[in-house]
Amino acid sequence: MNWYEEAFDEYYLDIYDHRDDDDALKDVMFAKDILELNHKKTLLDLCCGAGRHSVLFSPLVKKVVGYDLSIPLLNVASQNALKQKCKNLFLLRGNMLHLDFNDCFDAVCSFFNSFGYFEKLEDHIKVLTNIYLSLNSGGCFLLDIMNVDYLKNNLIPISKKEIETYVITEKRSIDEHYSIVRKEVLIQLKSDLSEVKKYIESVHFFSKPQITEMLLTVGFEDIIFFGSTDGASVTPYSKRLLVVCKKPN
Ligand SMILES: C[S@@+](CC[C@H](N)C(=O)[O-])C[C@H]1O[C@@H](n2cnc3c(N)ncnc32)[C@H](O)[C@@H]1O
């Protein structure tokens, strides 16, 4: 089994509880402006997870499709969509490697490091190609990935937190040779420290020139970068690399 098939389950939302709806609202407002979203536009929220962005996009556009591989997270997304009465939000399960839409969307977004999960570079190119094909001519893509410079200078090798009945230990390392950041996640019961779950996340990181080359190879144009959702440019202190590009008309 690939790590991304086992990592994103009900525990995931506890591990990443700091990424909440307030962050999502800032992301969505940024995306609305930069992707020029309005009530005539269709949007694909790729790797939507629990749908924290999809439900906020729903009142802003004609239709949102939330696409993800994780059944537990899609279940939470579905409950959120019901709660928020999102009638134009459709949730689909699939692997982005096999994303298969043709000229369907005016915009695609991928938030919070949902890219770089595969072993081979050609699989990442395949995902970008799938995104390109899914867009209408003139459609835009927003990709939110880690900023390599920040990551390298600020890596926290080990951290521990207690959530409800669990202790979660995360050990991080960078493999410069393969441009991979690895995180070993251990979930234990607080009561007796027995192991509940253990897995290793392994995410490829890409520099600005690398991601630019990949996007150009696929056919995208007008590539621009931001370091945060307030529109700031990228510096070594920016935690994120927000990349916006366009499928030609
Ligand atoms: C870091 S989470 C981000 C979730 C969401 N975008 C957010 O900001 O809350 C990555 C998401 O990618 C999904 N995912 C992982 N591998 C995938 C794949 N191969 N195809 C589709 N979705 C995948 C996971 O299930 C998870 O929901």
CSV table of C-alpha atoms and ligand atoms in Angstrom, one decimal:
chain,number,residue,atom,x,y,z
A,1,MET,CA,0.0,0.0,0.0
A,2,ASN,CA,1.3,3.5,-0.8
A,3,TRP,CA,1.6,5.8,2.3
A,4,TYR,CA,-1.0,8.3,1.0
A,5,GLU,CA,-3.6,5.5,1.0
A,6,GLU,CA,-3.3,4.9,4.7
A,7,ALA,CA,-2.3,8.3,6.1
A,8,PHE,CA,-5.5,10.2,5.4
A,9,ASP,CA,-8.0,8.7,7.8
A,10,GLU,CA,-10.0,9.8,10.9
A,11,TYR,CA,-6.7,10.5,12.8
A,12,TYR,CA,-5.5,12.8,10.1
A,13,LEU,CA,-7.9,15.5,11.1
A,14,ASP,CA,-6.5,15.4,14.7
A,15,ILE,CA,-2.9,15.5,13.6
A,16,TYR,CA,-3.5,18.6,11.4
A,17,ASP,CA,-6.1,20.2,13.7
A,18,HIS,CA,-4.1,23.5,13.4
A,19,ARG,CA,-5.2,23.8,9.7
A,20,ASP,CA,-8.8,24.9,10.4
A,21,ASP,CA,-11.7,26.7,8.8
A,22,ASP,CA,-10.2,30.2,9.5
A,23,ASP,CA,-7.2,29.3,7.4
A,24,ALA,CA,-9.5,27.9,4.7
A,25,LEU,CA,-11.5,31.1,4.6
A,26,LYS,CA,-8.3,33.1,3.8
A,27,ASP,CA,-7.3,30.5,1.2
A,28,VAL,CA,-10.8,30.7,-0.5
A,29,MET,CA,-10.8,34.5,-0.5
A,30,PHE,CA,-7.4,34.5,-2.2
A,31,ALA,CA,-8.5,31.9,-4.7
A,32,LYS,CA,-11.7,33.8,-5.5
A,33,ASP,CA,-9.7,36.8,-6.5
A,34,ILE,CA,-6.8,35.1,-8.3
A,35,LEU,CA,-8.9,32.6,-10.1
A,36,GLU,CA,-11.6,35.2,-10.9
A,37,LEU,CA,-14.3,33.0,-9.5
A,38,ASN,CA,-18.0,34.0,-9.8
A,39,HIS,CA,-21.4,32.4,-10.1
A,40,LYS,CA,-20.8,31.4,-13.7
A,41,LYS,CA,-17.7,29.4,-13.0
A,42,THR,CA,-17.1,25.7,-12.3
A,43,LEU,CA,-14.3,24.7,-9.9
A,44,LEU,CA,-12.4,21.5,-9.1
A,45,ASP,CA,-11.1,21.3,-5.5
A,46,LEU,CA,-8.5,18.6,-6.1
A,47,CYS,CA,-7.6,16.6,-2.9
A,48,CYS,CA,-10.4,18.3,-1.1
A,49,GLY,CA,-10.0,16.2,2.1
A,50,ALA,CA,-12.7,17.0,4.6
A,51,GLY,CA,-14.0,19.7,2.3
A,52,ARG,CA,-13.1,22.7,4.4
A,53,HIS,CA,-12.5,24.7,1.2
A,54,SER,CA,-15.2,23.1,-1.0
A,55,VAL,CA,-18.0,24.2,1.3
A,56,LEU,CA,-16.8,27.8,1.4
A,57,PHE,CA,-16.4,27.8,-2.4
A,58,SER,CA,-19.9,26.5,-2.9
A,59,PRO,CA,-21.8,29.8,-2.5
A,60,LEU,CA,-19.3,31.7,-4.7
A,61,VAL,CA,-19.4,29.6,-7.9
A,62,LYS,CA,-21.9,27.7,-10.1
A,63,LYS,CA,-20.6,24.2,-9.3
A,64,VAL,CA,-17.8,22.8,-7.1
A,65,VAL,CA,-16.4,19.2,-7.5
A,66,GLY,CA,-14.4,18.0,-4.5
A,67,TYR,CA,-12.2,15.1,-5.5
A,68,ASP,CA,-10.2,12.9,-3.1
A,69,LEU,CA,-9.0,9.4,-2.5
A,70,SER,CA,-9.8,9.1,1.2
A,71,ILE,CA,-13.2,7.6,2.1
A,72,PRO,CA,-13.1,8.7,5.8
A,73,LEU,CA,-12.3,12.3,4.7
A,74,LEU,CA,-14.9,12.3,1.9
A,75,ASN,CA,-17.4,11.1,4.5
A,76,VAL,CA,-16.6,14.1,6.7
A,77,ALA,CA,-16.8,16.4,3.6
A,78,SER,CA,-20.2,15.0,2.8
A,79,GLN,CA,-21.5,15.7,6.4
A,80,ASN,CA,-20.0,19.3,6.1
A,81,ALA,CA,-21.8,19.8,2.8
A,82,LEU,CA,-25.1,18.6,4.2
A,83,LYS,CA,-24.7,20.9,7.3
A,84,GLN,CA,-23.9,23.9,5.1
A,85,LYS,CA,-26.7,23.0,2.6
A,86,CYS,CA,-24.3,23.0,-0.4
A,87,LYS,CA,-26.5,22.0,-3.2
A,88,ASN,CA,-23.9,22.7,-5.9
A,89,LEU,CA,-21.1,20.7,-4.3
A,90,PHE,CA,-20.4,17.2,-5.7
A,91,LEU,CA,-17.9,14.9,-4.0
A,92,LEU,CA,-16.0,12.3,-6.0
A,93,ARG,CA,-13.6,9.6,-5.0
A,94,GLY,CA,-10.6,8.9,-7.1
A,95,ASN,CA,-6.8,8.9,-7.5
A,96,MET,CA,-5.4,12.1,-8.9
A,97,LEU,CA,-3.1,10.0,-11.0
A,98,HIS,CA,-6.1,8.8,-12.9
A,99,LEU,CA,-8.1,12.1,-12.8
A,100,ASP,CA,-10.1,11.9,-16.0
A,101,PHE,CA,-12.0,15.1,-17.0
A,102,ASN,CA,-11.9,16.8,-20.3
A,103,ASP,CA,-12.5,20.6,-20.6
A,104,CYS,CA,-14.8,20.6,-17.6
A,105,PHE,CA,-13.7,23.3,-15.2
A,106,ASP,CA,-13.0,27.0,-15.3
A,107,ALA,CA,-10.6,26.6,-12.4
A,108,VAL,CA,-8.7,23.9,-10.4
A,109,CYS,CA,-7.3,24.4,-6.9
A,110,SER,CA,-5.1,22.1,-4.8
A,111,PHE,CA,-4.6,23.3,-1.2
A,112,PHE,CA,-2.2,22.4,1.6
A,113,ASN,CA,0.6,20.3,0.2
A,114,SER,CA,-1.5,17.8,-1.7
A,115,PHE,CA,1.2,17.4,-4.4
A,116,GLY,CA,4.4,15.5,-4.5
A,117,TYR,CA,3.1,12.2,-3.2
A,118,PHE,CA,4.4,9.8,-5.9
A,119,GLU,CA,7.8,8.2,-6.2
A,120,LYS,CA,8.4,9.0,-9.9
A,121,LEU,CA,8.7,12.4,-11.4
A,122,GLU,CA,6.7,11.3,-14.4
A,123,ASP,CA,3.7,10.6,-12.1
A,124,HIS,CA,3.8,14.2,-10.9
A,125,ILE,CA,3.9,15.4,-14.5
A,126,LYS,CA,0.9,13.0,-15.2
A,127,VAL,CA,-1.1,14.7,-12.4
A,128,LEU,CA,-0.3,18.1,-13.8
A,129,THR,CA,-1.3,16.9,-17.3
A,130,ASN,CA,-4.6,15.5,-15.9
A,131,ILE,CA,-5.3,18.9,-14.3
A,132,TYR,CA,-4.4,20.7,-17.6
A,133,LEU,CA,-6.8,18.5,-19.5
A,134,SER,CA,-9.6,19.0,-17.0
A,135,LEU,CA,-9.5,22.7,-17.5
A,136,ASN,CA,-11.4,24.7,-20.1
A,137,SER,CA,-9.3,26.9,-22.4
A,138,GLY,CA,-8.2,30.0,-20.5
A,139,GLY,CA,-8.9,28.2,-17.1
A,140,CYS,CA,-6.6,28.7,-14.2
A,141,PHE,CA,-4.9,26.4,-11.7
A,142,LEU,CA,-3.8,27.3,-8.1
A,143,LEU,CA,-1.3,25.0,-6.4
A,144,ASP,CA,-0.3,25.4,-2.8
A,145,ILE,CA,2.9,23.6,-1.9
A,146,MET,CA,5.7,23.9,0.7
A,147,ASN,CA,8.4,26.6,0.2
A,148,VAL,CA,11.6,24.6,0.0
A,149,ASP,CA,13.8,27.4,1.4
A,150,TYR,CA,11.7,27.8,4.4
A,151,LEU,CA,11.4,24.1,5.0
A,152,LYS,CA,15.1,23.5,4.9
A,153,ASN,CA,15.8,26.3,7.4
A,154,ASN,CA,13.0,25.6,9.8
A,155,LEU,CA,12.5,21.8,10.0
A,156,ILE,CA,11.4,20.7,13.4
A,157,PRO,CA,13.0,17.2,13.7
A,158,ILE,CA,10.7,15.9,16.4
A,159,SER,CA,7.4,17.1,18.0
A,160,LYS,CA,4.9,15.5,20.3
A,161,LYS,CA,1.3,16.4,21.1
A,162,GLU,CA,-1.5,14.9,23.1
A,163,ILE,CA,-5.0,14.9,21.6
A,164,GLU,CA,-7.9,13.4,23.5
A,165,THR,CA,-6.8,9.8,24.4
A,166,TYR,CA,-3.7,9.8,22.0
A,167,VAL,CA,-0.1,10.9,22.0
A,168,ILE,CA,1.1,11.8,18.5
A,169,THR,CA,4.9,11.8,17.8
A,170,GLU,CA,6.1,13.2,14.5
A,171,LYS,CA,9.8,12.8,13.4
A,172,ARG,CA,10.8,14.8,10.3
A,173,SER,CA,13.8,14.6,8.0
A,174,ILE,CA,14.9,15.9,4.6
A,175,ASP,CA,16.5,13.8,1.9
A,176,GLU,CA,18.3,16.5,-0.2
A,177,HIS,CA,19.4,13.9,-2.7
A,178,TYR,CA,15.9,12.9,-3.7
A,179,SER,CA,14.2,16.2,-2.7
A,180,ILE,CA,11.9,14.5,-0.3
A,181,VAL,CA,10.6,15.5,3.2
A,182,ARG,CA,9.8,12.4,5.3
A,183,LYS,CA,7.6,12.4,8.4
A,184,GLU,CA,7.4,9.4,10.6
A,185,VAL,CA,4.1,9.5,12.5
A,186,LEU,CA,3.5,7.4,15.6
A,187,ILE,CA,0.0,7.4,17.2
A,188,GLN,CA,-0.1,5.8,20.7
A,189,LEU,CA,-2.7,5.5,23.4
A,190,LYS,CA,-2.0,7.9,26.2
A,191,SER,CA,-3.0,5.4,28.9
A,192,ASP,CA,-0.3,2.7,28.2
A,193,LEU,CA,1.6,4.1,25.1
A,194,SER,CA,0.5,1.1,23.1
A,195,GLU,CA,0.8,1.7,19.3
A,196,VAL,CA,-2.4,2.6,17.5
A,197,LYS,CA,-0.9,3.5,14.1
A,198,LYS,CA,2.5,4.2,12.5
A,199,TYR,CA,3.3,5.3,9.0
A,200,ILE,CA,5.8,7.4,7.0
A,201,GLU,CA,4.7,10.4,4.9
A,202,SER,CA,7.1,10.9,2.0
A,203,VAL,CA,6.5,14.1,0.0
A,204,HIS,CA,8.7,15.4,-2.9
A,205,PHE,CA,9.3,19.1,-2.7
A,206,PHE,CA,9.9,21.3,-5.8
A,207,SER,CA,11.7,24.6,-6.1
A,208,LYS,CA,10.3,27.6,-8.1
A,209,PRO,CA,12.4,26.7,-11.1
A,210,GLN,CA,11.5,23.0,-10.9
A,211,ILE,CA,7.7,23.6,-10.7
A,212,THR,CA,7.9,26.2,-13.4
A,213,GLU,CA,9.6,23.7,-15.7
A,214,MET,CA,7.0,21.1,-15.0
A,215,LEU,CA,4.1,23.4,-15.6
A,216,LEU,CA,5.6,24.7,-18.8
A,217,THR,CA,6.2,21.1,-20.0
A,218,VAL,CA,2.5,20.3,-19.5
A,219,GLY,CA,1.5,23.5,-21.5
A,220,PHE,CA,0.5,26.0,-18.8
A,221,GLU,CA,1.5,29.7,-19.2
A,222,ASP,CA,1.4,32.9,-17.2
A,223,ILE,CA,3.0,31.3,-14.1
A,224,ILE,CA,3.1,33.5,-11.0
A,225,PHE,CA,4.1,32.8,-7.4
A,226,PHE,CA,2.9,34.2,-4.1
A,227,GLY,CA,4.4,33.5,-0.6
A,228,SER,CA,1.1,33.8,1.2
A,229,THR,CA,-2.7,34.4,0.7
A,230,ASP,CA,-2.3,38.1,1.4
A,231,GLY,CA,-0.6,38.4,-2.0
A,232,ALA,CA,3.0,38.8,-0.7
A,233,SER,CA,5.9,37.6,-2.9
A,234,VAL,CA,7.9,34.6,-2.0
A,235,THR,CA,10.9,35.0,0.3
A,236,PRO,CA,13.0,32.5,2.3
A,237,TYR,CA,10.6,33.2,5.2
A,238,SER,CA,7.4,32.3,3.3
A,239,LYS,CA,6.1,29.0,4.5
A,240,ARG,CA,4.1,28.4,1.4
A,241,LEU,CA,4.6,28.5,-2.4
A,242,LEU,CA,1.3,29.4,-4.0
A,243,VAL,CA,1.6,28.9,-7.8
A,244,VAL,CA,-1.0,30.2,-10.2
A,245,CYS,CA,-1.0,29.4,-13.9
A,246,LYS,CA,-3.3,29.4,-16.9
A,247,LYS,CA,-4.2,27.0,-19.7
A,248,PRO,CA,-3.9,29.0,-23.0
A,249,ASN,CA,-7.0,30.3,-24.7
B,1,LIG,C1,-2.7,17.4,3.1
B,1,LIG,S1,-4.3,16.8,2.7
B,1,LIG,C2,-5.1,18.3,2.2
B,1,LIG,C3,-6.6,18.2,2.2
B,1,LIG,C4,-7.3,19.5,1.9
B,1,LIG,N1,-6.9,20.1,0.6
B,1,LIG,C5,-7.2,20.5,3.0
B,1,LIG,O1,-6.5,21.6,2.7
B,1,LIG,O2,-7.7,20.3,4.0
B,1,LIG,C6,-4.0,15.9,1.2
B,1,LIG,C7,-5.3,15.3,0.7
B,1,LIG,O3,-4.9,14.6,-0.5
B,1,LIG,C8,-5.7,13.4,-0.6
B,1,LIG,N2,-4.9,12.4,-1.5
B,1,LIG,C9,-3.8,11.8,-1.2
B,1,LIG,N3,-3.3,11.1,-2.2
B,1,LIG,C10,-4.3,11.2,-3.2
B,1,LIG,C11,-4.4,10.7,-4.5
B,1,LIG,N4,-3.5,9.9,-5.0
B,1,LIG,N5,-5.5,11.1,-5.2
B,1,LIG,C12,-6.4,11.9,-4.7
B,1,LIG,N6,-6.4,12.4,-3.4
B,1,LIG,C13,-5.3,12.1,-2.7
B,1,LIG,C14,-5.8,12.9,0.8
B,1,LIG,O4,-6.8,12.0,1.0
B,1,LIG,C15,-6.0,14.2,1.5
B,1,LIG,O5,-7.3,14.5,1.7
